mmCIF file of C-alpha atoms and ligand atoms in Angstrom:
data_model
loop_
_atom_site.group_PDB
_atom_site.id
_atom_site.type_symbol
_atom_site.label_atom_id
_atom_site.label_comp_id
_atom_site.label_asym_id
_atom_site.label_seq_id
_atom_site.Cartn_x
_atom_site.Cartn_y
_atom_site.Cartn_z
ATOM 1 C CA MET A 19 0.000 0.000 0.000
ATOM 2 C CA ASP A 20 1.181 3.506 -0.867
ATOM 3 C CA ILE A 21 0.526 6.384 1.523
ATOM 4 C CA ARG A 22 0.785 10.176 1.332
ATOM 5 C CA ILE A 23 0.534 12.778 4.094
ATOM 6 C CA GLY A 24 -0.483 16.409 3.670
ATOM 7 C CA ASN A 25 -0.918 19.393 5.942
ATOM 8 C CA GLY A 26 -3.013 22.482 5.463
ATOM 9 C CA TYR A 27 -3.327 25.819 7.221
ATOM 10 C CA ASP A 28 -5.712 28.721 6.775
ATOM 11 C CA VAL A 29 -6.722 31.918 8.530
ATOM 12 C CA HIS A 30 -9.642 34.246 7.987
ATOM 13 C CA ALA A 31 -10.379 37.532 9.708
ATOM 14 C CA LEU A 32 -13.655 37.771 11.612
ATOM 15 C CA ALA A 33 -16.186 40.590 11.378
ATOM 16 C CA PRO A 34 -19.607 41.212 12.932
ATOM 17 C CA GLY A 35 -22.763 40.348 11.024
ATOM 18 C CA LEU A 36 -21.271 37.688 8.721
ATOM 19 C CA SER A 37 -22.241 34.011 8.696
ATOM 20 C CA LEU A 38 -19.758 31.678 10.363
ATOM 21 C CA TRP A 39 -19.323 28.377 8.514
ATOM 22 C CA LEU A 40 -16.885 25.782 9.874
ATOM 23 C CA GLY A 41 -16.529 22.201 8.666
ATOM 24 C CA GLY A 42 -19.575 22.616 6.461
ATOM 25 C CA VAL A 43 -21.780 23.553 9.412
ATOM 26 C CA LYS A 44 -23.318 26.950 10.154
ATOM 27 C CA ILE A 45 -22.245 28.114 13.609
ATOM 28 C CA GLU A 46 -24.433 30.361 15.760
ATOM 29 C CA SER A 47 -22.138 33.368 16.128
ATOM 30 C CA PRO A 48 -22.203 37.176 16.188
ATOM 31 C CA VAL A 49 -19.115 37.185 13.928
ATOM 32 C CA GLY A 50 -18.212 35.404 10.702
ATOM 33 C CA CYS A 51 -15.235 35.065 8.368
ATOM 34 C CA ILE A 52 -14.404 37.759 5.833
ATOM 35 C CA ALA A 53 -13.888 35.857 2.581
ATOM 36 C CA HIS A 54 -14.428 35.636 -1.160
ATOM 37 C CA SER A 55 -16.133 32.254 -0.605
ATOM 38 C CA ASP A 56 -18.415 31.372 2.324
ATOM 39 C CA GLY A 57 -15.243 31.604 4.442
ATOM 40 C CA ASP A 58 -15.256 28.026 5.746
ATOM 41 C CA VAL A 59 -11.687 28.180 6.975
ATOM 42 C CA ALA A 60 -11.816 24.562 8.215
ATOM 43 C CA ILE A 61 -12.716 23.200 4.787
ATOM 44 C CA HIS A 62 -10.068 25.426 3.209
ATOM 45 C CA ALA A 63 -7.355 24.002 5.477
ATOM 46 C CA LEU A 64 -8.610 20.472 4.788
ATOM 47 C CA CYS A 65 -8.555 21.078 1.013
ATOM 48 C CA ASP A 66 -4.994 22.393 1.291
ATOM 49 C CA ALA A 67 -3.962 19.298 3.277
ATOM 50 C CA ILE A 68 -5.407 17.031 0.590
ATOM 51 C CA LEU A 69 -3.864 19.057 -2.248
ATOM 52 C CA GLY A 70 -0.581 18.989 -0.328
ATOM 53 C CA ALA A 71 -0.672 15.205 -0.107
ATOM 54 C CA LEU A 72 -1.279 15.101 -3.867
ATOM 55 C CA ALA A 73 1.469 17.718 -4.432
ATOM 56 C CA LEU A 74 -0.998 19.626 -6.609
ATOM 57 C CA GLY A 75 -0.450 23.134 -5.266
ATOM 58 C CA ASP A 76 -2.902 24.951 -3.051
ATOM 59 C CA ILE A 77 -6.533 25.977 -2.873
ATOM 60 C CA GLY A 78 -5.751 29.430 -4.253
ATOM 61 C CA LYS A 79 -4.323 27.863 -7.402
ATOM 62 C CA HIS A 80 -7.372 25.666 -7.977
ATOM 63 C CA PHE A 81 -10.051 28.154 -6.875
ATOM 64 C CA PRO A 82 -8.682 31.711 -7.308
ATOM 65 C CA ASP A 83 -10.286 34.346 -5.091
ATOM 66 C CA THR A 84 -10.201 36.698 -8.058
ATOM 67 C CA SER A 85 -12.647 34.479 -9.964
ATOM 68 C CA ALA A 86 -16.343 35.409 -10.027
ATOM 69 C CA GLU A 87 -17.089 31.671 -10.253
ATOM 70 C CA PHE A 88 -16.039 31.246 -6.625
ATOM 71 C CA LYS A 89 -17.608 34.387 -5.156
ATOM 72 C CA GLY A 90 -19.683 33.379 -2.133
ATOM 73 C CA ILE A 91 -19.263 29.699 -3.067
ATOM 74 C CA ASP A 92 -20.242 26.990 -0.593
ATOM 75 C CA SER A 93 -16.861 25.561 0.431
ATOM 76 C CA LYS A 94 -18.391 22.071 0.481
ATOM 77 C CA ILE A 95 -18.346 22.326 -3.323
ATOM 78 C CA LEU A 96 -14.610 23.070 -3.201
ATOM 79 C CA LEU A 97 -14.056 19.953 -1.076
ATOM 80 C CA GLU A 98 -16.136 17.895 -3.515
ATOM 81 C CA ARG A 99 -13.925 19.106 -6.359
ATOM 82 C CA VAL A 100 -10.759 18.303 -4.409
ATOM 83 C CA MET A 101 -12.157 14.835 -3.671
ATOM 84 C CA ALA A 102 -12.729 14.333 -7.394
ATOM 85 C CA LEU A 103 -8.993 14.942 -7.850
ATOM 86 C CA VAL A 104 -8.200 12.436 -5.084
ATOM 87 C CA SER A 105 -10.280 9.794 -6.863
ATOM 88 C CA SER A 106 -8.930 10.623 -10.304
ATOM 89 C CA TYR A 107 -5.385 9.937 -9.100
ATOM 90 C CA GLY A 108 -6.514 6.644 -7.520
ATOM 91 C CA TRP A 109 -6.164 7.731 -3.885
ATOM 92 C CA SER A 110 -8.531 7.368 -0.942
ATOM 93 C CA ILE A 111 -8.690 9.319 2.308
ATOM 94 C CA GLY A 112 -7.236 7.300 5.195
ATOM 95 C CA ASN A 113 -8.079 9.839 7.879
ATOM 96 C CA ALA A 114 -8.135 13.566 8.534
ATOM 97 C CA ASP A 115 -7.399 15.532 11.695
ATOM 98 C CA ILE A 116 -8.449 19.177 11.940
ATOM 99 C CA THR A 117 -7.704 21.667 14.710
ATOM 100 C CA ILE A 118 -9.740 24.882 14.818
ATOM 101 C CA ALA A 119 -8.411 27.789 16.899
ATOM 102 C CA LEU A 120 -11.212 30.212 17.747
ATOM 103 C CA GLN A 121 -11.689 32.245 20.902
ATOM 104 C CA ARG A 122 -15.481 32.204 20.742
ATOM 105 C CA PRO A 123 -18.116 30.890 20.335
ATOM 106 C CA LYS A 124 -17.572 27.466 21.864
ATOM 107 C CA LEU A 125 -17.588 24.803 19.159
ATOM 108 C CA ALA A 126 -18.284 21.697 21.288
ATOM 109 C CA PRO A 127 -21.934 21.354 20.108
ATOM 110 C CA TYR A 128 -20.799 21.434 16.480
ATOM 111 C CA ILE A 129 -17.956 18.898 16.529
ATOM 112 C CA VAL A 130 -20.044 15.815 15.674
ATOM 113 C CA PRO A 131 -22.058 17.582 12.931
ATOM 114 C CA MET A 132 -18.792 18.835 11.375
ATOM 115 C CA ARG A 133 -17.251 15.339 11.440
ATOM 116 C CA GLU A 134 -20.371 13.845 9.878
ATOM 117 C CA CYS A 135 -20.585 16.538 7.200
ATOM 118 C CA LEU A 136 -16.928 16.308 6.177
ATOM 119 C CA ALA A 137 -16.941 12.496 6.262
ATOM 120 C CA GLY A 138 -20.004 12.484 4.017
ATOM 121 C CA ILE A 139 -18.313 14.658 1.413
ATOM 122 C CA MET A 140 -15.102 12.618 1.581
ATOM 123 C CA GLY A 141 -17.010 9.333 1.371
ATOM 124 C CA ILE A 142 -15.541 7.898 4.561
ATOM 125 C CA SER A 143 -16.783 7.004 8.018
ATOM 126 C CA PRO A 144 -16.947 9.842 10.594
ATOM 127 C CA ASP A 145 -14.598 7.829 12.814
ATOM 128 C CA ARG A 146 -11.866 8.681 10.285
ATOM 129 C CA VAL A 147 -12.457 12.425 10.639
ATOM 130 C CA SER A 148 -11.283 14.229 13.753
ATOM 131 C CA VAL A 149 -12.283 17.823 14.464
ATOM 132 C CA LYS A 150 -10.771 19.470 17.516
ATOM 133 C CA ALA A 151 -11.347 22.987 18.807
ATOM 134 C CA THR A 152 -9.177 25.169 20.984
ATOM 135 C CA THR A 153 -8.980 28.748 22.130
ATOM 136 C CA THR A 154 -5.576 30.415 22.329
ATOM 137 C CA GLU A 155 -6.092 31.521 25.937
ATOM 138 C CA LYS A 156 -6.860 35.054 24.724
ATOM 139 C CA LEU A 157 -3.360 35.334 23.177
ATOM 140 C CA GLY A 158 -2.672 36.677 19.683
ATOM 141 C CA PHE A 159 -5.135 37.541 16.924
ATOM 142 C CA VAL A 160 -7.240 34.445 17.624
ATOM 143 C CA GLY A 161 -7.374 35.257 21.306
ATOM 144 C CA ARG A 162 -8.436 38.834 20.593
ATOM 145 C CA GLY A 163 -11.306 37.477 18.501
ATOM 146 C CA GLU A 164 -9.879 39.002 15.317
ATOM 147 C CA GLY A 165 -9.591 35.756 13.362
ATOM 148 C CA CYS A 166 -10.038 32.019 13.109
ATOM 149 C CA GLU A 167 -7.076 29.731 12.397
ATOM 150 C CA VAL A 168 -7.232 26.083 11.288
ATOM 151 C CA TYR A 169 -4.638 23.338 10.922
ATOM 152 C CA ALA A 170 -5.419 20.127 9.053
ATOM 153 C CA VAL A 171 -3.521 16.904 8.439
ATOM 154 C CA VAL A 172 -4.672 14.193 6.084
ATOM 155 C CA LEU A 173 -3.448 10.739 5.113
ATOM 156 C CA LEU A 174 -4.113 9.381 1.640
ATOM 157 C CA THR A 175 -3.880 5.680 0.831
ATOM 158 C CA LYS A 176 -3.646 3.738 -2.417
ATOM 159 C CA GLU A 177 -3.919 -0.048 -2.685
HETATM 160 MG MG1 MG B 217 -9.464 30.464 3.106
#
């Protein structure tokens, strides 16, 4: 069996009155991500991890934020397109591990829905998708509530 590992990282600034989407799930929040797309920073980091494992560049190369096609786009569609690349190269997702750094709101009620949503798009069992949330103890831009930061790691397998 052949394996590949990839890591992804993304940050979006937060602003009042915008929708907050994380891991394909809408989060009840007074702030949301400023973005060209729907701003789902968790899916963006996951896409970058997958593209990294495939050595196919990054999400900005595949879905430029200057393109009208991607304005306001549901990031779940971006993940679907990245998964089509995974399949076309003969790979499967082994597992994914995502860490979301956000000062508030608390994400605990959303962890299972995010895992189920992402697993559904990737065509794998939710027990292969980990989503973890942390604050940064009020330190840095995350701690000041200015942004949301996500790290993702993914393993690809090929028989
Ligand atoms: Mg992004």
